[in-house]
Short mmCIF file of C-alpha atoms and ligand atoms in Angstrom, two decimals:
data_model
loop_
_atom_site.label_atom_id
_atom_site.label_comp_id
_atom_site.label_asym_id
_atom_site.label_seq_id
_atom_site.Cartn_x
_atom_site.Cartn_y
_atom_site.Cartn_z
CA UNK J 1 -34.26 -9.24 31.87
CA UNK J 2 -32.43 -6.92 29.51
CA UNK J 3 -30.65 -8.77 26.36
CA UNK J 4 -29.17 -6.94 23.00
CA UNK J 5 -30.04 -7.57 19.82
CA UNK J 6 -27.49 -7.61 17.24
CA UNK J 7 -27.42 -7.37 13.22
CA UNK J 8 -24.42 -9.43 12.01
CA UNK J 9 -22.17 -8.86 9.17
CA UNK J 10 -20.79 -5.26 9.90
CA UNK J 11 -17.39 -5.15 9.90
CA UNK J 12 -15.85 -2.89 12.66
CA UNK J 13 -13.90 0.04 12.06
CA UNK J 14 -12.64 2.96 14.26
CA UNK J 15 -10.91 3.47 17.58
CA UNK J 16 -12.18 2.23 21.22
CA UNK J 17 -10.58 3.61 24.51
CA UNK J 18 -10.45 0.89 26.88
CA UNK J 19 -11.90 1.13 30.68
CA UNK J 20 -9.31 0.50 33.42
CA UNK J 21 -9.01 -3.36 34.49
CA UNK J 22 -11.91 -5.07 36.63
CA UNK J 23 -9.39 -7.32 37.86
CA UNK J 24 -6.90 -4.58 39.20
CA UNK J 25 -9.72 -2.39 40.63
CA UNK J 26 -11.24 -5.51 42.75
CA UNK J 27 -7.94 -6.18 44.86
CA UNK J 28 -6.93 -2.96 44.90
CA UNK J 29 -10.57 -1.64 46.55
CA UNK J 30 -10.02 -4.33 49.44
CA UNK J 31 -6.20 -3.04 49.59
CA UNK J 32 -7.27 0.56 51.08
CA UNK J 33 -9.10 -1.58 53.88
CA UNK J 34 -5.23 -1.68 54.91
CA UNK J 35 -4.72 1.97 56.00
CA UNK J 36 -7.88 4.39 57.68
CA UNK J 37 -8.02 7.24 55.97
CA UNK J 38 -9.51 8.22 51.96
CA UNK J 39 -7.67 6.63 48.87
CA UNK J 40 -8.71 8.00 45.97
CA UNK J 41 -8.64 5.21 42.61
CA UNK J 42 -8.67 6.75 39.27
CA UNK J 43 -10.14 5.07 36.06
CA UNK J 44 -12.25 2.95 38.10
CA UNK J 45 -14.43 1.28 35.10
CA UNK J 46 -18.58 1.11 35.69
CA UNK J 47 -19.29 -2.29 36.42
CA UNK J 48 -21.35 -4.22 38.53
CA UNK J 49 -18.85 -6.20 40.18
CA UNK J 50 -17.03 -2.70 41.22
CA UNK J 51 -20.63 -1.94 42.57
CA UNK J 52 -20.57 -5.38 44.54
CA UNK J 53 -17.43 -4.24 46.05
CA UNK J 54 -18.50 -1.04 46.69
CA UNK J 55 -21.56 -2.88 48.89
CA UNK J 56 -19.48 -5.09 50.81
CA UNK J 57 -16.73 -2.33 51.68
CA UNK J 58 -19.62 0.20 52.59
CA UNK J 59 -21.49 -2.85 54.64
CA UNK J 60 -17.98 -2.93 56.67
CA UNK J 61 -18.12 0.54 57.24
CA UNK J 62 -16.50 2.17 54.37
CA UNK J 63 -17.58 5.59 52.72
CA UNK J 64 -17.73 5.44 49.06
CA UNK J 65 -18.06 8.78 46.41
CA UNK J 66 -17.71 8.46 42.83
CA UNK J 67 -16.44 11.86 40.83
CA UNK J 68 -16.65 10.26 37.11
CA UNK J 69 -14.62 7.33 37.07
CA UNK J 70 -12.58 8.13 40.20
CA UNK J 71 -13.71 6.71 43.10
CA UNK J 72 -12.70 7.91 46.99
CA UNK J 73 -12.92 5.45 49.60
CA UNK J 74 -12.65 6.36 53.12
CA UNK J 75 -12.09 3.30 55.89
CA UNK J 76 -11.78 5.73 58.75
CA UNK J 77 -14.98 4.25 60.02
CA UNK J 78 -14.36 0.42 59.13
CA UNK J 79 -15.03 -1.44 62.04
CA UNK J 80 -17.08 -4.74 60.78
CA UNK J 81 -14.71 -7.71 59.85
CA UNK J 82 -17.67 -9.94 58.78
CA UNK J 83 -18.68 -10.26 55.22
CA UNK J 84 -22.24 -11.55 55.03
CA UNK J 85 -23.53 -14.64 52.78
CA UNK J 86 -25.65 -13.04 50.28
CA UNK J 87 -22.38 -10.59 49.36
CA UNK J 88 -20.22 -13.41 49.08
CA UNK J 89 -22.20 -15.73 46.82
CA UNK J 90 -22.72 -12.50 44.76
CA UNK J 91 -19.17 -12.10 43.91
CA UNK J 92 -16.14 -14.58 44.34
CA UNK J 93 -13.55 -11.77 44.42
CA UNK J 94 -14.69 -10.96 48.09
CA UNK J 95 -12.34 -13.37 48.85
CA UNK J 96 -9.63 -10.57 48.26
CA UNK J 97 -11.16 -9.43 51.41
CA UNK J 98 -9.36 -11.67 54.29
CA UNK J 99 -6.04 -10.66 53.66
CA UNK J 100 -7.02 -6.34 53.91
CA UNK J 101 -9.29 -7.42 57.32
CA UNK J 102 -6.77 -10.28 58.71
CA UNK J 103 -3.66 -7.54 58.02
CA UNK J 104 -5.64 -4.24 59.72
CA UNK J 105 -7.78 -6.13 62.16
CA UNK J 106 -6.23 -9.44 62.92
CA UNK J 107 -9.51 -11.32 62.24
CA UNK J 108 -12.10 -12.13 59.37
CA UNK J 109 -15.31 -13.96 58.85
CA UNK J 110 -16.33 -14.92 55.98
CA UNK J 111 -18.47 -17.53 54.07
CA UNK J 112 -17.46 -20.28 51.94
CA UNK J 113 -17.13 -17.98 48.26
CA UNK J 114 -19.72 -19.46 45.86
CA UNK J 115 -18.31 -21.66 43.10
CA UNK J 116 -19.48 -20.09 39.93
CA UNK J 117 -20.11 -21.08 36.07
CA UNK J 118 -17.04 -21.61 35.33
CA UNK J 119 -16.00 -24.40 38.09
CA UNK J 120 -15.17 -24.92 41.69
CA UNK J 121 -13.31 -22.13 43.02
CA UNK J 122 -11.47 -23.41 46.20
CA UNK J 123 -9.52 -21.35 48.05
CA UNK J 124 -7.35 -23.38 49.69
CA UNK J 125 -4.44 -21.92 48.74
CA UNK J 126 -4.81 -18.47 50.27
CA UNK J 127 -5.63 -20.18 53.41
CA UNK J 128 -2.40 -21.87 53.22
CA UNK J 129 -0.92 -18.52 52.50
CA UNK J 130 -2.09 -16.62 55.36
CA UNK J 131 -1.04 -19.57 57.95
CA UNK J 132 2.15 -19.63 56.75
CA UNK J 133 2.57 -16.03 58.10
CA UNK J 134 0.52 -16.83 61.98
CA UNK J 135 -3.46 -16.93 60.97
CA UNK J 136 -5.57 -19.62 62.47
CA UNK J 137 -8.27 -20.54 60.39
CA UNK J 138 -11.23 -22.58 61.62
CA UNK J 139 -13.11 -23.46 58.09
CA UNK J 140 -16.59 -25.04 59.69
CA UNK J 141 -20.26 -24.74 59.26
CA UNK J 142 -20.12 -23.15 55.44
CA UNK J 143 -18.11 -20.36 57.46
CA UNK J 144 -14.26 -19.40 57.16
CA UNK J 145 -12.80 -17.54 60.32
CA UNK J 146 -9.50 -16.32 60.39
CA UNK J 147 -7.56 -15.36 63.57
CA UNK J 148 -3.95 -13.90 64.22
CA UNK J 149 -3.00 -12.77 67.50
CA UNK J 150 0.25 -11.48 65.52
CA UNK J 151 1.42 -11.70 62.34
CA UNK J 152 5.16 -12.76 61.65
CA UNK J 153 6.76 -12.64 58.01
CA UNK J 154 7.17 -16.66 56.04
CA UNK J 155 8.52 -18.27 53.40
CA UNK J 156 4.57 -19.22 51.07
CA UNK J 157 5.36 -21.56 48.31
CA UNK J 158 2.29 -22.08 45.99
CA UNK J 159 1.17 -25.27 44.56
CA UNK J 160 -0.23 -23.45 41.70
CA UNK J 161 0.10 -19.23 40.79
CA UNK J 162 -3.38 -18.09 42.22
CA UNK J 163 -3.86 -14.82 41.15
CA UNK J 164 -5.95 -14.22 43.89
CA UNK J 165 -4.01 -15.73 46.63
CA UNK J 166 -0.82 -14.02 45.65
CA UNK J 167 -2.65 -10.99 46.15
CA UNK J 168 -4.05 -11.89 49.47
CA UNK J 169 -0.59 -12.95 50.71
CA UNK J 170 0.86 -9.75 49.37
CA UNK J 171 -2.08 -7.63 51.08
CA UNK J 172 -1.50 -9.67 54.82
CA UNK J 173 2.27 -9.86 54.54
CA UNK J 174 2.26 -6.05 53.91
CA UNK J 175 1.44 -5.61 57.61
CA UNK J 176 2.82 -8.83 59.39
CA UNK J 177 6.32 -8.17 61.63
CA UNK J 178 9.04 -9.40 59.55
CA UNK J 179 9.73 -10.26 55.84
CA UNK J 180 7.71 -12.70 53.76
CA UNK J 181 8.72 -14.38 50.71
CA UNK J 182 6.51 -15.50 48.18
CA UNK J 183 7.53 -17.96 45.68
CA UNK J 184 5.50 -19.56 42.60
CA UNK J 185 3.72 -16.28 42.93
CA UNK J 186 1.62 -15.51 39.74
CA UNK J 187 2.70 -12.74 37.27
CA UNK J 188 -0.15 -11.38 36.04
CA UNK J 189 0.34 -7.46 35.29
CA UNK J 190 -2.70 -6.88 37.69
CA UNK J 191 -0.14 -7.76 40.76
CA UNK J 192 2.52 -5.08 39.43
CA UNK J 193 -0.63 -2.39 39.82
CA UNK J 194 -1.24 -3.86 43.22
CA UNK J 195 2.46 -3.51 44.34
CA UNK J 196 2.29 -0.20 43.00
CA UNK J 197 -0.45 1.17 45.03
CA UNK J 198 0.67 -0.87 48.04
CA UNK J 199 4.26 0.64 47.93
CA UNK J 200 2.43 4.04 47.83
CA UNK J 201 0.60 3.15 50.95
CA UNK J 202 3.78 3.07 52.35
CA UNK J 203 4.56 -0.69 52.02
CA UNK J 204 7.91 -2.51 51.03
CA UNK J 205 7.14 -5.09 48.72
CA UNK J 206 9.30 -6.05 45.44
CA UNK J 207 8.89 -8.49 42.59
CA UNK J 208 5.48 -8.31 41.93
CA UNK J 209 5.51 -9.42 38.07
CA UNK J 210 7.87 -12.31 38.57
CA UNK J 211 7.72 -15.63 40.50
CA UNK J 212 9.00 -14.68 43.93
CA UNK J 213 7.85 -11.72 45.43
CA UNK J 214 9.45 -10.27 48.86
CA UNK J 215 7.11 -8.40 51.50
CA UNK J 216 9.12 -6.22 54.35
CA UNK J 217 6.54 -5.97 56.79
CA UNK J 218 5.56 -2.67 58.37
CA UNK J 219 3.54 -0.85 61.20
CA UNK J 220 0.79 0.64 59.51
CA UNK J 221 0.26 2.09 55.83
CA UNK J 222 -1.36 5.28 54.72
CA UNK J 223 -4.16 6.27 52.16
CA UNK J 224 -2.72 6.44 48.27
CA UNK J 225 -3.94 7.81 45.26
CA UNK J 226 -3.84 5.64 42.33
CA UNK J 227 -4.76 5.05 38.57
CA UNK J 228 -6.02 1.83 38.15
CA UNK J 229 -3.95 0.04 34.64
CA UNK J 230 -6.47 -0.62 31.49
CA UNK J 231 -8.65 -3.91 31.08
CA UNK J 232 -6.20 -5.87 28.64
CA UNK J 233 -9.15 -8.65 28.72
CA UNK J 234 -11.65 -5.94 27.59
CA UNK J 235 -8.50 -5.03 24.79
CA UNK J 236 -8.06 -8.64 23.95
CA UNK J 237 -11.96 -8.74 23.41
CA UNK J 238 -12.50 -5.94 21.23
CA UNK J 239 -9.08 -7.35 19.24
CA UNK J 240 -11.09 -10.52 18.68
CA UNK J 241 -14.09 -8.33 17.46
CA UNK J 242 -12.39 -6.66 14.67
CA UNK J 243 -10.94 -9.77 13.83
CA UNK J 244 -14.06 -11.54 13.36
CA UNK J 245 -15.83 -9.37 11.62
CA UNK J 246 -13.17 -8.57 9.15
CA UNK J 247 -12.84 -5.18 10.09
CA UNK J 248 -10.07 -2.85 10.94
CA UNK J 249 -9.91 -1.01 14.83
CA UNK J 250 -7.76 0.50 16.90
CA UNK J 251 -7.67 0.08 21.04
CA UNK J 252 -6.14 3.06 22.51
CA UNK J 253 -5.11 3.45 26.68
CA UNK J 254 -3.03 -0.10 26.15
CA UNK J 255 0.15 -1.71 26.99
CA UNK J 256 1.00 -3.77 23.88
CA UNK J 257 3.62 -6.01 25.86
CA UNK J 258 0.76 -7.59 28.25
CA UNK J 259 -1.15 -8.07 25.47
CA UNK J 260 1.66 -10.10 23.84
CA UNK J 261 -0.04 -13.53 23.91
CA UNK J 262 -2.81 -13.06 22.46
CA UNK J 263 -1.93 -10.28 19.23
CA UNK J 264 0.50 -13.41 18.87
CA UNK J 265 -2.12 -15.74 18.02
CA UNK J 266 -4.66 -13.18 16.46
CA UNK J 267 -1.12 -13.25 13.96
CA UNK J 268 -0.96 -16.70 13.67
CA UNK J 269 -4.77 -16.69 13.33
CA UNK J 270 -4.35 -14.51 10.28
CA UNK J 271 -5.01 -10.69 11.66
CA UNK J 272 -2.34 -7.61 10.77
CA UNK J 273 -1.18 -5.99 13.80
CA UNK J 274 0.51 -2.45 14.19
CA UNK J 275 1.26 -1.93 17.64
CA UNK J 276 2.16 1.49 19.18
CA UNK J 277 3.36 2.64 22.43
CA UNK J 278 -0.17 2.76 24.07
CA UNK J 279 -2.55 1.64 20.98
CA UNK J 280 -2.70 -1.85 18.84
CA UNK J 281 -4.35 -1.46 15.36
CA UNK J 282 -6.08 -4.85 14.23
CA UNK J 283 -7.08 -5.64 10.37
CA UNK J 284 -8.45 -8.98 9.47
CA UNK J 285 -7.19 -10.90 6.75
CA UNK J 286 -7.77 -14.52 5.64
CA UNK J 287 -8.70 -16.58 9.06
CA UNK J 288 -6.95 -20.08 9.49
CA UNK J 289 -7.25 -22.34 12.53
CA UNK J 290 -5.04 -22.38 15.12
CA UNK J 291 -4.13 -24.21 18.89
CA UNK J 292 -4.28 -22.26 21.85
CA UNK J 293 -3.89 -23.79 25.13
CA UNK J 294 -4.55 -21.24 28.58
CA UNK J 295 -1.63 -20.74 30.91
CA UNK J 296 -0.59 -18.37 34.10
CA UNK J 297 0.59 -15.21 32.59
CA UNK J 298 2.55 -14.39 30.50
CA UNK J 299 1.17 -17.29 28.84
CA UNK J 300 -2.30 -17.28 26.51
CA UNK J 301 -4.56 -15.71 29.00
CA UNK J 302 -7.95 -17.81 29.98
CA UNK J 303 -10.15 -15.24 29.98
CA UNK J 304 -9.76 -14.62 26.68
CA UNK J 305 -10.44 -18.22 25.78
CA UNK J 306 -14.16 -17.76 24.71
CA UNK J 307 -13.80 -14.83 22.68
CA UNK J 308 -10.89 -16.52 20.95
CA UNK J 309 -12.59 -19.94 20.83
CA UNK J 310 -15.49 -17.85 18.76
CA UNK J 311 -13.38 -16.28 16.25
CA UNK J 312 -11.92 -20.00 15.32
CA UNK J 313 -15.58 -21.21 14.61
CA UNK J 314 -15.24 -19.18 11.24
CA UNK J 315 -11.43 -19.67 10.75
CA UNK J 316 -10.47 -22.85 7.75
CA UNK J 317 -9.19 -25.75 9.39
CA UNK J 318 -9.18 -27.54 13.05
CA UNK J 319 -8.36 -25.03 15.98
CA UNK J 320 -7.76 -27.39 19.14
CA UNK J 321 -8.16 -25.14 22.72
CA UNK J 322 -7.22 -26.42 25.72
CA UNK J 323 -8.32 -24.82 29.20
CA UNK J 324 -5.62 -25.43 31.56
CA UNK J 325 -6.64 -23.02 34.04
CA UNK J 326 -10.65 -24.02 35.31
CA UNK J 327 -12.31 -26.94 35.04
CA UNK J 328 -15.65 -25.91 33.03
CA UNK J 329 -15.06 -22.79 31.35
CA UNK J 330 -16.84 -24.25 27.42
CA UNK J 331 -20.24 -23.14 28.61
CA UNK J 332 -19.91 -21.00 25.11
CA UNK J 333 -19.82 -24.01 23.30
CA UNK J 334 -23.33 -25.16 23.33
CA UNK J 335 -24.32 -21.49 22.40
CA UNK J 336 -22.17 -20.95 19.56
CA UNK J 337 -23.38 -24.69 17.96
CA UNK J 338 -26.78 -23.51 17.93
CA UNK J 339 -25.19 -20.48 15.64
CA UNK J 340 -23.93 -23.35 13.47
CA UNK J 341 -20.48 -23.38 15.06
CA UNK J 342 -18.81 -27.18 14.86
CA UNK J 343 -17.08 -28.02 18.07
CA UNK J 344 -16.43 -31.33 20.18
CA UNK J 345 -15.63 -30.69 24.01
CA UNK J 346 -13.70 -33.28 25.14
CA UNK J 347 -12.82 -32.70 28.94
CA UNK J 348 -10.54 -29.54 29.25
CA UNK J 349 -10.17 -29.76 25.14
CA UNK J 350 -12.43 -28.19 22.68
CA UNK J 351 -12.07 -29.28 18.55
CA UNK J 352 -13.39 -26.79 16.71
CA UNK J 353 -14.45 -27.41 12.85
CA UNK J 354 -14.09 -24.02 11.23
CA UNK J 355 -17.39 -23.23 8.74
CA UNK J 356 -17.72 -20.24 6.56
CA UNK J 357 -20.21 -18.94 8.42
CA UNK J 358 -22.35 -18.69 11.64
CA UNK J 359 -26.37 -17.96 11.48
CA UNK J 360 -28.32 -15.46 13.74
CA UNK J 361 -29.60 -17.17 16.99
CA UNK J 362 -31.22 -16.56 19.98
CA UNK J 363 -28.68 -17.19 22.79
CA UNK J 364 -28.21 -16.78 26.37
CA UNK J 365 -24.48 -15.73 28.21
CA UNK J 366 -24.09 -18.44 30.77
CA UNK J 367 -21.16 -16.46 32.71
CA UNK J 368 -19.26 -13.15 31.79
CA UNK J 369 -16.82 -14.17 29.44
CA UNK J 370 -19.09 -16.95 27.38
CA UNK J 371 -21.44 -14.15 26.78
CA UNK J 372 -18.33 -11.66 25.64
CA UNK J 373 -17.80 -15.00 23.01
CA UNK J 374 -21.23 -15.04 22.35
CA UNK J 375 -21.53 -11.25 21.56
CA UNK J 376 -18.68 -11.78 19.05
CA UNK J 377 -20.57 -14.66 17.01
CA UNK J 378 -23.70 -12.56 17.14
CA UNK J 379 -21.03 -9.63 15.33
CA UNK J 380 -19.73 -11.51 12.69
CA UNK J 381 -22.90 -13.91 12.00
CA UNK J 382 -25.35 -13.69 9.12
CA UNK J 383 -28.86 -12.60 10.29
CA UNK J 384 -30.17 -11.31 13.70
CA UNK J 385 -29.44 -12.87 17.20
CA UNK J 386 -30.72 -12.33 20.95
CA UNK J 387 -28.28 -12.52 23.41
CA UNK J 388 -30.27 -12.92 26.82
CA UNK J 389 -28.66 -12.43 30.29
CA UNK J 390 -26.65 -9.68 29.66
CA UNK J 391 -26.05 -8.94 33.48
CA UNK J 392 -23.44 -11.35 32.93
CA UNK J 393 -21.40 -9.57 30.23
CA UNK J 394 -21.82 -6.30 32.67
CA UNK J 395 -20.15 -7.26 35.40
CA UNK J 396 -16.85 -7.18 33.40
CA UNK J 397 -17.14 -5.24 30.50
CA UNK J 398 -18.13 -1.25 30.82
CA UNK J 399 -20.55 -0.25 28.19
CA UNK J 400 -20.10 -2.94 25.70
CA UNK J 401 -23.06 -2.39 23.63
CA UNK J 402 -22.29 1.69 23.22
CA UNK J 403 -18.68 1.12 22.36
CA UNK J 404 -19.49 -1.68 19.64
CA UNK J 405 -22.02 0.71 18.41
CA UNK J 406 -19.35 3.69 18.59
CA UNK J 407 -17.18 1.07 16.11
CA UNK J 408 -19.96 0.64 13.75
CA UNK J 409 -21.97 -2.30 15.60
CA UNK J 410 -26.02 -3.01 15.18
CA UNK J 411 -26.32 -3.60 18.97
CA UNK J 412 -28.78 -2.48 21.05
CA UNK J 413 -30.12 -3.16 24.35
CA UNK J 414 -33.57 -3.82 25.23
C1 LIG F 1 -8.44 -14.31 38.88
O1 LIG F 1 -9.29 -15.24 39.51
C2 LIG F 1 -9.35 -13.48 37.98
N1 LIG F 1 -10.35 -12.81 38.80
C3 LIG F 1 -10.04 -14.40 36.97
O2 LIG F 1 -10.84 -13.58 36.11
C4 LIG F 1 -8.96 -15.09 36.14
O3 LIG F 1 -9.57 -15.98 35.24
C5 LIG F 1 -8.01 -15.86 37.07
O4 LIG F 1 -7.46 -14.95 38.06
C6 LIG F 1 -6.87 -16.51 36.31
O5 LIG F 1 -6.16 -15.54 35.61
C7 LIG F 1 -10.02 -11.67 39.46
O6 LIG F 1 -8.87 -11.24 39.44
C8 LIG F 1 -11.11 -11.00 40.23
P1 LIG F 1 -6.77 -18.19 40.44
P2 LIG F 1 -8.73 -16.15 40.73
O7 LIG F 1 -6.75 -18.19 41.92
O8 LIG F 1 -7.78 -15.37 41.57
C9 LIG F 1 -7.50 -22.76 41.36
C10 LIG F 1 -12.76 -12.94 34.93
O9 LIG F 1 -13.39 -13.48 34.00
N2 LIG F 1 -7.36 -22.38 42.77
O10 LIG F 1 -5.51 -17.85 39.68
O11 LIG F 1 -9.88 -16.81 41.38
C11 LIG F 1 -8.83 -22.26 40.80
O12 LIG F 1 -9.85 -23.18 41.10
C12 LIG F 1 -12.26 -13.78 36.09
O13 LIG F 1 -12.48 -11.72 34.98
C13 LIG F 1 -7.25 -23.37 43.72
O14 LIG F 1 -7.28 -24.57 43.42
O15 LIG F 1 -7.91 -17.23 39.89
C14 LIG F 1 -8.57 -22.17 39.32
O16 LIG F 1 -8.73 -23.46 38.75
C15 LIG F 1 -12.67 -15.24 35.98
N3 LIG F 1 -7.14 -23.02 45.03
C16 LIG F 1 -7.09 -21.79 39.25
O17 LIG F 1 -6.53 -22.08 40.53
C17 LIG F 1 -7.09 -21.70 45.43
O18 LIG F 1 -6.96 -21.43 46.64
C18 LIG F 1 -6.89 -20.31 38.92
O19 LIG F 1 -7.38 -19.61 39.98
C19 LIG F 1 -7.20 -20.70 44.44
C20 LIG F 1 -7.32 -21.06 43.11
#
């Protein structure tokens, strides 16, 4: 199993580009299951969860060519509306997949999504979603089928802002006979891109980025070409990094205003920011503890939670962080103590002791964004450390290792 080894105490410096967003590419790959026909998706980042995609749309039928990072998907030939065990306990974003197959086919099979490291992930609430607008789901046997002899426009109010079912109900709804309204939809920016594509496809759909988004159902869409918005988790990450390592970096292909949570706290935290129109400059200065507690966008995103629960370990004072969002997303903790970190996990609430400095250890990432946290420490830490499982950090971050190195880093993968 591949790990990297990494020489602390090098503070970055220089400009990173960053990849286009896993978590716009993912929905938007199952949204061309909508239309037959090839879509071509530009800035489509290299990572293995776009490759799991890529397996299950190809196992349905799909045809799949990469030129660079733009990938062309033709779903003339889809035809299978059943995605298979092993695919779905690989990834949990197959789920995106009912509301494409339910919308174009009128029927889906799928198993019961895996929960992962980071908690249960129910889906309940995109079930709910895609009832509301005719489906009949039978949930039985490990096994999720969904049935709609015709789909009719609702009114889908959501307990909580799923990210994920929001997208679901936007990708069903975008074919179902009448309108549907969405309300307590979530706002991340990663819907607006979805909407955007979607309307391209020849959809109506409006709101996307607010709380209430409006679907005007239509007869069929088309094939759309489509560049996919940058990673502003991957941005947030590498923000953290120069932070933490007292060094001074630039992230270019950006858009400062999603971003505004977290540069926020990396402010309060201590960091200068100069933000431009597509770029945010980071320099560290002196690092003092803060609270940060996760919320639905636009509020302190929770997948930047790890990365910014590691750069408090070496800030003075008590940082408190609070995960609102999952129910067991501190797997970073016990990591980071054995680099000397001090932190107490109390239920969703992590204290966090800040110490001058963290010590070289061997490690291992227990899910993608722990080991992003992890990789941080390992930056900014006196000494040598062994980060093991670095599949994990892959599946959402493209080249990691070569852009740290590109900023100065002593990472390397072996
Ligand atoms: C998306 O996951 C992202 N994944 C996650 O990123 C991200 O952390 C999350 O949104 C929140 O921003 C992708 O976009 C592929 P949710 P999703 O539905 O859609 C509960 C990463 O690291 N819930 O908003 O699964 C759920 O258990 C990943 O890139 C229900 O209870 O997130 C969780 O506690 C991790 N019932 C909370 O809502 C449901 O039916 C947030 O889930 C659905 C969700």
């Amino acid at each position: 199993m591949e790990k990297f080894i990494v020489k602390g105490e090098v503070q970055l410096s220089g400009n990173v580009r960053i990849s286009g967003a896993k978590n716009a590419t993912l929905p938007i790959m199952a949204a061309t299951l909508l239309c037959s026909g090839i879509s071509v998706i530009h800035d489509v980042p290299y990572l293995r969860d776009i490759q799991a995609m890529q397996d299950i749309l190809i196992l349905l039928g799909a045809k799949i060519r990469m030129q660079g990072h733009t990938m062309l998907i033709d779903t003339s030939n889809v035809s299978k509306v059943e995605i298979p065990e092993h695919l779905m306990r690989e990834m949990r974003a197959s789920v995106f997949l009912m509301g494409p197959l339910l919308g174009r086919f009128r029927k889906v099979r799928l198993s019961y999504p895996g929960g992962c490291a980071i908690g249960p992930r129910p889906i309940n609430l995109h079930i709910k979603a895609l009832e509301k607008i005719g489906a009949i789901v039978d949930e039985s046997f490990g096994f999720i089928d969904a049935e709609a002899k015709e789909l009719t426009g609702g009114e889908i109010n959501f307990d909580f802002p799923s990210v994920g079912a929001t997208e679901n109900a936007m990708m069903a709804a975008a074919l179902a006979r009448g309108t549907t309204i969405i309300r307590n939809a979530a706002r991340e920016p990663e819907i607006v891109d979805l909407q955007a594509i979607l309307n391209k496809m020849g959809a109506k759909i409006n709101g996307a980025g607010t709380d209430t988004i409006r679907v005007d159902g239509v007869a069929r869409l088309v094939p759309a070409e489509h560049t996919v918005m940058s990673d502003r988790i991957e941005a947030g990450t590498f923000l953290t990094a120069g932070v933490m390592t007292r060094g001074d970096i630039v992230v270019e292909n950006v858009v400062p205003e999603y971003l505004f949570s977290v540069t926020d706290k990396l402010q309060d935290i201590g960091a200068k920011i100069i933000t431009g129109k597509d770029y945010i400059r980071i320099k560290a200065g002196e690092l003092r503890g803060v609270d940060i507690k996760t919320l639905p966008y636009p509020g302190f995103p929770t997948d930047l939670q790890a990365p910014m629960l590691s750069l408090v370990t070496i800030a003075k004072g008590t940082s408190i962080i609070t995960e609102t969002i999952f129910e067991n997303r501190f797997k970073h903790v016990d990591e980071l103590t054995r680099m000397g970190a001090k932190i107490k996990v109390e239920g969703r609430t992590a204290i966090i002791r800040g110490v001058a400095k963290l010590t070289g250890a061997i490690v291992a990432a227990p899910d993608l964004r722990a080991g992003s946290a992890l990789v941080l420490a390992a930056l900014a830490a006196e000494g040598t450390s062994e980060i093991e499982q670095v599949y994990h950090i892959e599946r959402g971050y493209e080249s990691i290792d070569k852009k740290l190195q590109a900023l100065g880093a002593n990472i390397v993968k072996v």
